[in-house]
Amino acid sequence: MAQWKFFLLFFLTGSSLTSLAQSLEAAVFAFNSPEQPYAEILLQIYPQAAQFAPLEGQDRWLQAKGQATLVFSKAGQMVKADKFDLYSPISEYPIAFRDLKRYQFAPGSNELIWIWQDLQRPSRLPDTLQLQFTVPDFTAAEVLFSDIALLNGFAPDSSDNRFVKNGYRLDGIINNTFLSGKGHISFYTELYGSDGELTSDYLLGMSITAADGQVIRRQYKRRPPKAVDVLLLQMPLDQIAPGHYTFTLTAMDAGKRVFADKSIPLEIKPAEPVNFTAGLNGEDLKFHLRALVPVSDGALTARIDSALRAKDTLIQQQLLREIWLQRAPDHPQAAFLAYGKVAESVHNTFRSGFRYGFETDRGYMYLKYGRPNDIITVEDEMSAPPYEIWSYHQMPQTGQNNVRFLFYNPSLAPGDYQLLHSNVIGERNNPSWERGL
């Protein structure tokens, strides 16, 4: 236990507690069991937090490998800890991937700190996520709902897969968000103790309520009383406008007396058009695909090159759409447009000759690593060609601090700066840079 306390103290006192945006997500759902209440921890890792590397001898197929550490505490005291390796499914391109863990807990409030270390980039600082959750006291009332888990969908499954529960594989939603136009809302929950409250069927009420209290949709189902009633159901979502709502379950007797209820927030976001690349062709497609090379691994870069060589508009549109649907599945068009604006700015700033600005050394590094914290430009040193020094205080991609790029312009052509030296892992390292300058 002392080892874990030291481990936790290291991360809590360091700068690694703040997770990179949209790199990790988690949700916790509490359920009861004959032995003790337990929590299901749904973990999701996005491609930003995981390096996808080709399998040995299989350049087409990629896999991410990481180590997850879960530290649980109650009132400032650690109560559980777990460390395990987690690999992504094998795929042709980086994808978000998941895991599900179950742990028993006594009732009460808890804190979870999740630390994710990319095993294929061991020098990179870990990503972390911190959240609070509560395990109810299921003995506090005769009839109680478990937590409600919203689902993308479910399917019969008799395997021992960790995502299978009561004979169904559940595709859980972490952030309680659906896109408008989705036909229905799916959910899983359990109602405990209705057989001790009733001798006849009860009514399960399902409702969606707007922020102003207006009930937008309500539906009832008749259910027999059981010690544990497993509720895996759907409710129509069609024609409900985007916005913030409350999803509520109620259990009522024949006289419509509510003897149990549970509510969770629900957000419906505007659906984005899937075919947002349909209007692009020719030079536009070349621009947007080439702009992705600085932020792509070797396998994806090869696919981009192949699509551009094919000179087939449909193939290029499909690849571009596929990339953004994978990188930002909830908002692919918005992400595509936002990145396109950045690429356009980089192109205009660093263009040189007949290349796109992001294909020059400076533009490439700008898209790959972002805006430097400091740029020193020297153009009047008699014994050296014009040069620039870019400094980054932190480099999350490699886990380094205080790194630099040295660009120089030996040809003196406008904007023709080349990378001469860098101390960033994986970039050109030239011990004789002073001689070259």
Short mmCIF file of C-alpha atoms in Angstrom, two decimals:
data_model
loop_
_atom_site.label_atom_id
_atom_site.label_comp_id
_atom_site.label_asym_id
_atom_site.label_seq_id
_atom_site.Cartn_x
_atom_site.Cartn_y
_atom_site.Cartn_z
CA MET A 1 0.00 0.00 0.00
CA ALA A 2 2.88 2.37 0.73
CA GLN A 3 4.10 1.85 -2.84
CA TRP A 4 0.74 2.93 -4.22
CA LYS A 5 0.65 6.01 -1.94
CA PHE A 6 4.01 7.12 -3.28
CA PHE A 7 2.86 6.43 -6.84
CA LEU A 8 -0.30 8.52 -6.38
CA LEU A 9 1.59 11.35 -4.67
CA PHE A 10 3.98 11.52 -7.61
CA PHE A 11 1.16 12.16 -10.07
CA LEU A 12 -0.86 14.48 -7.84
CA THR A 13 2.12 16.76 -7.21
CA GLY A 14 3.29 16.80 -10.84
CA SER A 15 1.98 18.64 -13.85
CA SER A 16 0.55 15.56 -15.54
CA LEU A 17 -2.85 15.62 -13.84
CA THR A 18 -4.42 17.76 -16.55
CA SER A 19 -5.43 15.55 -19.44
CA LEU A 20 -5.06 16.64 -23.05
CA ALA A 21 -8.41 17.61 -24.53
CA GLN A 22 -10.43 14.64 -25.73
CA SER A 23 -7.69 12.12 -25.01
CA LEU A 24 -9.45 10.13 -22.28
CA GLU A 25 -13.06 9.75 -21.19
CA ALA A 26 -14.67 7.60 -18.51
CA ALA A 27 -18.07 6.90 -17.01
CA VAL A 28 -19.07 5.03 -13.85
CA PHE A 29 -22.33 3.10 -13.34
CA ALA A 30 -23.31 1.64 -9.93
CA PHE A 31 -25.30 -1.59 -9.53
CA ASN A 32 -26.27 -3.89 -6.67
CA SER A 33 -25.40 -7.56 -6.17
CA PRO A 34 -26.15 -10.12 -3.43
CA GLU A 35 -22.63 -9.71 -2.05
CA GLN A 36 -22.01 -5.95 -2.29
CA PRO A 37 -22.68 -3.00 -4.61
CA TYR A 38 -20.29 -2.71 -7.53
CA ALA A 39 -19.29 -0.10 -10.09
CA GLU A 40 -18.72 -0.58 -13.81
CA ILE A 41 -15.94 1.70 -15.07
CA LEU A 42 -16.20 2.39 -18.81
CA LEU A 43 -12.89 3.70 -20.16
CA GLN A 44 -12.32 5.26 -23.58
CA ILE A 45 -8.95 6.14 -25.11
CA TYR A 46 -8.81 8.46 -28.11
CA PRO A 47 -6.07 8.32 -30.78
CA GLN A 48 -4.45 11.49 -29.36
CA ALA A 49 -3.36 9.47 -26.30
CA ALA A 50 -2.14 6.34 -28.08
CA GLN A 51 0.55 5.68 -30.65
CA PHE A 52 -0.68 3.20 -33.27
CA ALA A 53 2.27 1.20 -34.58
CA PRO A 54 2.36 -1.34 -37.43
CA LEU A 55 2.29 -4.99 -36.44
CA GLU A 56 5.49 -6.88 -37.12
CA GLY A 57 5.56 -7.80 -40.79
CA GLN A 58 2.11 -6.26 -41.35
CA ASP A 59 2.58 -2.59 -42.30
CA ARG A 60 -1.10 -2.24 -43.16
CA TRP A 61 -2.37 -3.19 -39.69
CA LEU A 62 -1.89 -0.98 -36.63
CA GLN A 63 -2.32 -1.43 -32.88
CA ALA A 64 -1.96 0.80 -29.82
CA LYS A 65 -0.55 -0.51 -26.53
CA GLY A 66 -0.82 1.19 -23.18
CA GLN A 67 -0.89 0.70 -19.44
CA ALA A 68 -3.84 1.93 -17.37
CA THR A 69 -3.62 2.66 -13.65
CA LEU A 70 -6.85 3.24 -11.71
CA VAL A 71 -6.58 4.71 -8.21
CA PHE A 72 -9.76 4.97 -6.11
CA SER A 73 -9.99 7.02 -2.93
CA LYS A 74 -12.66 7.84 -0.37
CA ALA A 75 -12.42 10.93 1.86
CA GLY A 76 -8.80 11.36 0.82
CA GLN A 77 -7.81 7.77 1.63
CA MET A 78 -6.97 5.32 -1.11
CA VAL A 79 -9.27 2.26 -1.05
CA LYS A 80 -8.40 0.44 -4.30
CA ALA A 81 -5.82 0.50 -7.06
CA ASP A 82 -5.41 -1.50 -10.24
CA LYS A 83 -2.81 -1.53 -13.01
CA PHE A 84 -3.21 -3.41 -16.29
CA ASP A 85 -2.09 -3.40 -19.92
CA LEU A 86 -4.65 -2.41 -22.51
CA TYR A 87 -4.30 -2.93 -26.27
CA SER A 88 -6.51 -1.52 -28.99
CA PRO A 89 -8.22 -3.70 -31.60
CA ILE A 90 -6.11 -4.18 -34.74
CA SER A 91 -7.16 -1.67 -37.42
CA GLU A 92 -5.94 0.04 -40.56
CA TYR A 93 -5.91 3.50 -38.94
CA PRO A 94 -5.93 5.01 -35.43
CA ILE A 95 -9.27 4.59 -33.68
CA ALA A 96 -10.80 5.26 -30.27
CA PHE A 97 -11.00 2.11 -28.16
CA ARG A 98 -12.51 1.01 -24.85
CA ASP A 99 -12.28 -1.19 -21.82
CA LEU A 100 -14.72 -2.06 -19.04
CA LYS A 101 -13.80 -2.90 -15.44
CA ARG A 102 -15.98 -3.95 -12.49
CA TYR A 103 -15.08 -3.39 -8.82
CA GLN A 104 -17.02 -3.84 -5.58
CA PHE A 105 -17.47 -0.76 -3.38
CA ALA A 106 -19.11 0.11 -0.09
CA PRO A 107 -21.81 2.80 -0.43
CA GLY A 108 -20.55 6.38 -0.50
CA SER A 109 -18.69 8.98 -2.54
CA ASN A 110 -15.48 8.04 -4.31
CA GLU A 111 -12.80 9.64 -6.46
CA LEU A 112 -11.15 7.96 -9.42
CA ILE A 113 -7.82 8.99 -10.91
CA TRP A 114 -7.03 7.22 -14.18
CA ILE A 115 -3.44 7.38 -15.45
CA TRP A 116 -2.74 6.24 -19.01
CA GLN A 117 0.81 5.55 -20.18
CA ASP A 118 1.43 4.92 -23.87
CA LEU A 119 3.74 1.89 -23.98
CA GLN A 120 4.87 2.72 -27.51
CA ARG A 121 5.87 6.25 -26.48
CA PRO A 122 7.34 5.64 -23.00
CA SER A 123 9.02 9.06 -22.88
CA ARG A 124 5.66 10.83 -23.31
CA LEU A 125 4.03 12.23 -20.18
CA PRO A 126 1.04 10.12 -19.09
CA ASP A 127 -2.50 11.34 -19.76
CA THR A 128 -4.72 11.50 -16.68
CA LEU A 129 -8.41 11.85 -15.90
CA GLN A 130 -10.05 12.54 -12.56
CA LEU A 131 -13.74 12.12 -11.70
CA GLN A 132 -16.10 11.72 -8.75
CA PHE A 133 -18.80 9.06 -8.43
CA THR A 134 -21.23 7.79 -5.80
CA VAL A 135 -22.27 4.23 -5.03
CA PRO A 136 -25.79 4.31 -3.52
CA ASP A 137 -26.85 2.51 -0.38
CA PHE A 138 -29.24 0.07 -1.99
CA THR A 139 -30.65 -0.86 1.44
CA ALA A 140 -31.84 2.70 2.10
CA ALA A 141 -35.22 2.05 0.44
CA GLU A 142 -37.25 -1.02 -0.37
CA VAL A 143 -37.24 -0.30 -4.11
CA LEU A 144 -34.41 1.45 -5.97
CA PHE A 145 -33.10 1.89 -9.51
CA SER A 146 -29.46 1.29 -10.31
CA ASP A 147 -27.66 3.90 -12.38
CA ILE A 148 -28.95 4.34 -15.94
CA ALA A 149 -26.50 3.48 -18.72
CA LEU A 150 -27.41 5.04 -22.06
CA LEU A 151 -26.45 2.92 -25.07
CA ASN A 152 -25.59 3.33 -28.72
CA GLY A 153 -27.11 -0.11 -29.15
CA PHE A 154 -27.21 -3.69 -27.90
CA ALA A 155 -27.29 -7.21 -29.35
CA PRO A 156 -27.77 -10.76 -28.00
CA ASP A 157 -24.46 -12.32 -26.97
CA SER A 158 -23.81 -15.44 -24.92
CA SER A 159 -20.03 -15.07 -24.75
CA ASP A 160 -18.01 -14.14 -21.68
CA ASN A 161 -16.91 -10.84 -23.24
CA ARG A 162 -16.57 -8.13 -20.59
CA PHE A 163 -19.06 -5.91 -22.44
CA VAL A 164 -21.77 -8.60 -22.17
CA LYS A 165 -24.32 -8.28 -19.38
CA ASN A 166 -27.33 -10.53 -18.82
CA GLY A 167 -27.04 -12.06 -22.29
CA TYR A 168 -26.55 -8.85 -24.28
CA ARG A 169 -23.52 -7.00 -25.53
CA LEU A 170 -23.95 -3.36 -24.53
CA ASP A 171 -22.42 -0.44 -26.42
CA GLY A 172 -22.44 2.20 -23.70
CA ILE A 173 -22.39 5.97 -24.11
CA ILE A 174 -19.99 7.87 -21.88
CA ASN A 175 -21.27 11.44 -22.17
CA ASN A 176 -25.08 10.89 -22.41
CA THR A 177 -25.12 12.50 -25.85
CA PHE A 178 -27.06 11.48 -28.95
CA LEU A 179 -27.14 13.04 -32.42
CA SER A 180 -30.45 14.38 -33.65
CA GLY A 181 -32.05 12.12 -36.23
CA LYS A 182 -31.19 8.98 -34.26
CA GLY A 183 -34.37 6.93 -34.18
CA HIS A 184 -34.39 5.97 -30.51
CA ILE A 185 -32.68 6.10 -27.16
CA SER A 186 -31.48 2.77 -25.74
CA PHE A 187 -30.70 2.23 -22.08
CA TYR A 188 -29.86 -0.39 -19.45
CA THR A 189 -30.80 -0.22 -15.77
CA GLU A 190 -31.99 -2.52 -12.98
CA LEU A 191 -34.87 -2.08 -10.55
CA TYR A 192 -34.41 -3.81 -7.20
CA GLY A 193 -37.12 -4.99 -4.82
CA SER A 194 -40.36 -4.42 -6.72
CA ASP A 195 -41.52 -7.92 -5.74
CA GLY A 196 -41.55 -6.88 -2.10
CA GLU A 197 -43.57 -3.74 -2.86
CA LEU A 198 -46.19 -5.14 -5.22
CA THR A 199 -48.23 -8.24 -5.89
CA SER A 200 -49.26 -7.20 -9.42
CA ASP A 201 -47.63 -5.56 -12.45
CA TYR A 202 -46.16 -2.08 -12.14
CA LEU A 203 -45.90 0.71 -14.70
CA LEU A 204 -42.46 1.80 -15.86
CA GLY A 205 -42.61 5.43 -16.97
CA MET A 206 -40.02 6.86 -19.37
CA SER A 207 -39.96 10.58 -20.07
CA ILE A 208 -37.80 13.24 -21.71
CA THR A 209 -38.19 16.71 -20.20
CA ALA A 210 -36.90 20.03 -21.56
CA ALA A 211 -34.97 22.54 -19.48
CA ASP A 212 -38.16 24.59 -18.95
CA GLY A 213 -39.92 21.59 -17.42
CA GLN A 214 -42.04 20.72 -20.45
CA VAL A 215 -42.40 16.98 -20.99
CA ILE A 216 -41.39 16.39 -24.61
CA ARG A 217 -42.06 12.65 -24.70
CA ARG A 218 -43.54 10.11 -22.31
CA GLN A 219 -44.06 6.38 -22.61
CA TYR A 220 -45.19 3.58 -20.29
CA LYS A 221 -44.52 -0.15 -20.16
CA ARG A 222 -46.12 -2.75 -17.91
CA ARG A 223 -43.62 -4.88 -15.98
CA PRO A 224 -44.02 -7.82 -13.56
CA PRO A 225 -42.55 -7.30 -10.07
CA LYS A 226 -39.18 -9.01 -9.52
CA ALA A 227 -36.37 -9.05 -7.00
CA VAL A 228 -34.14 -7.74 -9.82
CA ASP A 229 -35.90 -6.43 -12.92
CA VAL A 230 -33.37 -6.06 -15.75
CA LEU A 231 -34.51 -3.20 -17.99
CA LEU A 232 -32.96 -3.12 -21.47
CA LEU A 233 -35.31 -0.92 -23.46
CA GLN A 234 -35.67 1.72 -26.16
CA MET A 235 -37.65 4.94 -26.47
CA PRO A 236 -38.28 6.94 -29.68
CA LEU A 237 -36.12 10.03 -30.19
CA ASP A 238 -37.39 11.16 -33.58
CA GLN A 239 -38.48 14.79 -34.04
CA ILE A 240 -36.88 15.97 -30.81
CA ALA A 241 -34.88 19.15 -31.42
CA PRO A 242 -31.23 19.48 -30.36
CA GLY A 243 -30.84 20.70 -26.79
CA HIS A 244 -30.37 19.74 -23.15
CA TYR A 245 -32.97 17.48 -21.56
CA THR A 246 -33.59 15.22 -18.57
CA PHE A 247 -34.31 11.53 -19.05
CA THR A 248 -36.39 10.11 -16.18
CA LEU A 249 -37.55 6.62 -15.21
CA THR A 250 -40.39 6.13 -12.72
CA ALA A 251 -41.88 2.97 -11.22
CA MET A 252 -45.60 3.32 -10.35
CA ASP A 253 -48.24 1.03 -8.89
CA ALA A 254 -51.72 0.60 -10.34
CA GLY A 255 -52.84 3.81 -8.64
CA LYS A 256 -49.92 5.67 -10.31
CA ARG A 257 -48.14 6.15 -7.00
CA VAL A 258 -44.42 6.59 -7.74
CA PHE A 259 -42.36 4.32 -5.51
CA ALA A 260 -39.00 4.67 -7.29
CA ASP A 261 -37.48 7.11 -9.78
CA LYS A 262 -34.16 7.97 -11.42
CA SER A 263 -33.09 10.87 -13.67
CA ILE A 264 -30.00 11.65 -15.74
CA PRO A 265 -29.05 14.52 -18.07
CA LEU A 266 -29.47 13.95 -21.80
CA GLU A 267 -28.03 16.06 -24.61
CA ILE A 268 -29.13 15.90 -28.24
CA LYS A 269 -26.65 17.48 -30.64
CA PRO A 270 -27.32 18.58 -34.22
CA ALA A 271 -26.42 15.84 -36.66
CA GLU A 272 -23.71 16.78 -39.12
CA PRO A 273 -23.88 15.74 -42.75
CA VAL A 274 -21.83 12.60 -43.23
CA ASN A 275 -20.96 13.34 -46.85
CA PHE A 276 -19.29 16.70 -46.16
CA THR A 277 -16.56 16.05 -48.76
CA ALA A 278 -18.97 15.61 -51.67
CA GLY A 279 -18.43 19.14 -53.02
CA LEU A 280 -14.64 18.89 -53.07
CA ASN A 281 -12.63 17.94 -56.11
CA GLY A 282 -9.31 18.47 -57.82
CA GLU A 283 -7.01 20.95 -56.09
CA ASP A 284 -9.22 21.20 -52.98
CA LEU A 285 -8.95 17.48 -52.29
CA LYS A 286 -5.21 17.53 -52.89
CA PHE A 287 -4.85 20.45 -50.47
CA HIS A 288 -6.85 18.87 -47.63
CA LEU A 289 -5.26 15.43 -47.99
CA ARG A 290 -1.72 16.82 -48.18
CA ALA A 291 -2.43 18.96 -45.11
CA LEU A 292 -3.04 15.79 -43.08
CA VAL A 293 0.42 14.33 -43.75
CA PRO A 294 2.19 16.20 -40.90
CA VAL A 295 -0.25 14.71 -38.36
CA SER A 296 -0.41 11.22 -39.86
CA ASP A 297 1.68 8.11 -39.29
CA GLY A 298 3.47 6.25 -42.06
CA ALA A 299 0.58 3.92 -42.84
CA LEU A 300 -1.95 6.72 -43.29
CA THR A 301 0.52 8.83 -45.26
CA ALA A 302 0.97 5.91 -47.66
CA ARG A 303 -2.82 5.70 -48.11
CA ILE A 304 -2.98 9.44 -48.81
CA ASP A 305 -0.18 9.17 -51.39
CA SER A 306 -1.93 6.21 -53.03
CA ALA A 307 -5.25 8.05 -53.24
CA LEU A 308 -3.61 11.11 -54.77
CA ARG A 309 -1.76 9.00 -57.34
CA ALA A 310 -5.03 7.30 -58.31
CA LYS A 311 -6.44 10.68 -59.42
CA ASP A 312 -9.91 9.35 -58.60
CA THR A 313 -12.11 12.03 -57.02
CA LEU A 314 -14.45 9.54 -55.37
CA ILE A 315 -11.59 7.61 -53.74
CA GLN A 316 -10.06 10.84 -52.43
CA GLN A 317 -13.41 12.07 -51.07
CA GLN A 318 -14.02 8.76 -49.33
CA LEU A 319 -10.57 8.71 -47.72
CA LEU A 320 -10.83 12.30 -46.49
CA ARG A 321 -14.28 11.64 -45.05
CA GLU A 322 -13.10 8.38 -43.43
CA ILE A 323 -10.16 10.13 -41.74
CA TRP A 324 -12.32 12.80 -40.13
CA LEU A 325 -15.07 10.38 -39.14
CA GLN A 326 -12.41 8.39 -37.28
CA ARG A 327 -10.70 11.38 -35.69
CA ALA A 328 -13.86 13.22 -34.65
CA PRO A 329 -16.83 10.85 -34.88
CA ASP A 330 -19.19 13.22 -33.05
CA HIS A 331 -18.38 16.28 -35.17
CA PRO A 332 -16.38 15.30 -38.28
CA GLN A 333 -17.42 18.26 -40.45
CA ALA A 334 -16.66 20.85 -37.76
CA ALA A 335 -13.25 19.27 -37.10
CA PHE A 336 -12.50 19.09 -40.83
CA LEU A 337 -13.39 22.78 -41.33
CA ALA A 338 -11.44 23.91 -38.25
CA TYR A 339 -8.31 22.04 -39.30
CA GLY A 340 -8.72 23.34 -42.84
CA LYS A 341 -8.60 26.93 -41.55
CA VAL A 342 -5.38 26.21 -39.67
CA ALA A 343 -3.85 24.52 -42.74
CA GLU A 344 -4.84 27.49 -44.92
CA SER A 345 -3.19 29.90 -42.50
CA VAL A 346 -0.01 27.80 -42.34
CA HIS A 347 0.03 27.56 -46.14
CA ASN A 348 -0.22 31.33 -46.55
CA THR A 349 2.43 32.00 -43.90
CA PHE A 350 5.09 29.55 -45.04
CA ARG A 351 4.50 29.09 -48.78
CA SER A 352 7.67 28.89 -50.82
CA GLY A 353 8.09 28.03 -54.48
CA PHE A 354 5.53 25.58 -55.83
CA ARG A 355 4.92 23.74 -52.55
CA TYR A 356 2.10 24.17 -50.14
CA GLY A 357 3.21 26.17 -47.12
CA PHE A 358 2.72 23.15 -44.86
CA GLU A 359 5.05 21.10 -47.08
CA THR A 360 7.97 23.37 -46.26
CA ASP A 361 10.02 22.38 -43.23
CA ARG A 362 8.69 25.22 -41.09
CA GLY A 363 5.07 24.71 -42.13
CA TYR A 364 5.29 20.95 -41.63
CA MET A 365 6.61 21.32 -38.09
CA TYR A 366 4.03 24.00 -37.30
CA LEU A 367 1.16 21.67 -38.23
CA LYS A 368 2.77 18.67 -36.55
CA TYR A 369 3.69 20.30 -33.23
CA GLY A 370 1.67 23.51 -33.11
CA ARG A 371 2.65 27.13 -32.55
CA PRO A 372 6.10 27.53 -30.93
CA ASN A 373 6.34 29.46 -27.69
CA ASP A 374 9.13 31.62 -29.08
CA ILE A 375 10.68 32.38 -32.47
CA ILE A 376 14.05 34.09 -32.91
CA THR A 377 14.70 35.32 -36.46
CA VAL A 378 18.23 36.38 -37.50
CA GLU A 379 18.71 37.84 -40.98
CA ASP A 380 21.70 40.19 -40.61
CA GLU A 381 24.50 37.96 -39.33
CA MET A 382 27.36 38.42 -41.79
CA SER A 383 28.87 34.96 -41.34
CA ALA A 384 25.64 32.97 -41.60
CA PRO A 385 22.62 32.71 -43.87
CA PRO A 386 19.24 33.80 -42.43
CA TYR A 387 18.06 31.42 -39.71
CA GLU A 388 15.27 30.93 -37.19
CA ILE A 389 15.20 29.20 -33.81
CA TRP A 390 11.84 27.85 -32.66
CA SER A 391 11.43 27.00 -28.98
CA TYR A 392 8.75 24.89 -27.30
CA HIS A 393 8.52 24.83 -23.51
CA GLN A 394 6.78 21.44 -23.64
CA MET A 395 6.48 18.79 -26.34
CA PRO A 396 3.61 16.45 -25.30
CA GLN A 397 4.09 14.28 -28.39
CA THR A 398 7.52 13.16 -27.14
CA GLY A 399 7.32 13.95 -23.43
CA GLN A 400 10.18 16.46 -23.69
CA ASN A 401 10.62 19.94 -22.27
CA ASN A 402 12.55 22.93 -23.65
CA VAL A 403 13.07 21.70 -27.20
CA ARG A 404 14.19 23.66 -30.24
CA PHE A 405 14.21 23.62 -34.03
CA LEU A 406 16.89 25.41 -36.05
CA PHE A 407 15.87 26.39 -39.60
CA TYR A 408 18.20 28.11 -42.05
CA ASN A 409 17.97 29.52 -45.58
CA PRO A 410 21.19 28.70 -47.46
CA SER A 411 19.66 29.49 -50.87
CA LEU A 412 18.48 32.95 -49.76
CA ALA A 413 15.32 32.33 -51.81
CA PRO A 414 12.21 33.89 -50.21
CA GLY A 415 10.84 31.61 -47.48
CA ASP A 416 13.14 28.69 -48.38
CA TYR A 417 14.01 27.72 -44.81
CA GLN A 418 15.22 24.17 -44.20
CA LEU A 419 15.47 22.22 -40.96
CA LEU A 420 19.13 22.08 -39.98
CA HIS A 421 18.92 20.63 -36.47
CA SER A 422 16.51 19.77 -33.67
CA ASN A 423 16.70 18.08 -30.27
CA VAL A 424 13.15 16.71 -30.64
CA ILE A 425 13.08 12.92 -30.56
CA GLY A 426 12.52 11.53 -34.05
CA GLU A 427 13.42 14.75 -35.91
CA ARG A 428 16.66 15.59 -37.68
CA ASN A 429 19.51 15.76 -35.19
CA ASN A 430 22.66 17.26 -36.69
CA PRO A 431 25.67 17.38 -34.34
CA SER A 432 27.54 19.45 -36.96
CA TRP A 433 24.84 22.11 -37.22
CA GLU A 434 27.28 24.92 -36.39
CA ARG A 435 29.42 24.01 -39.40
CA GLY A 436 26.34 23.98 -41.64
CA LEU A 437 25.25 27.37 -40.39
#
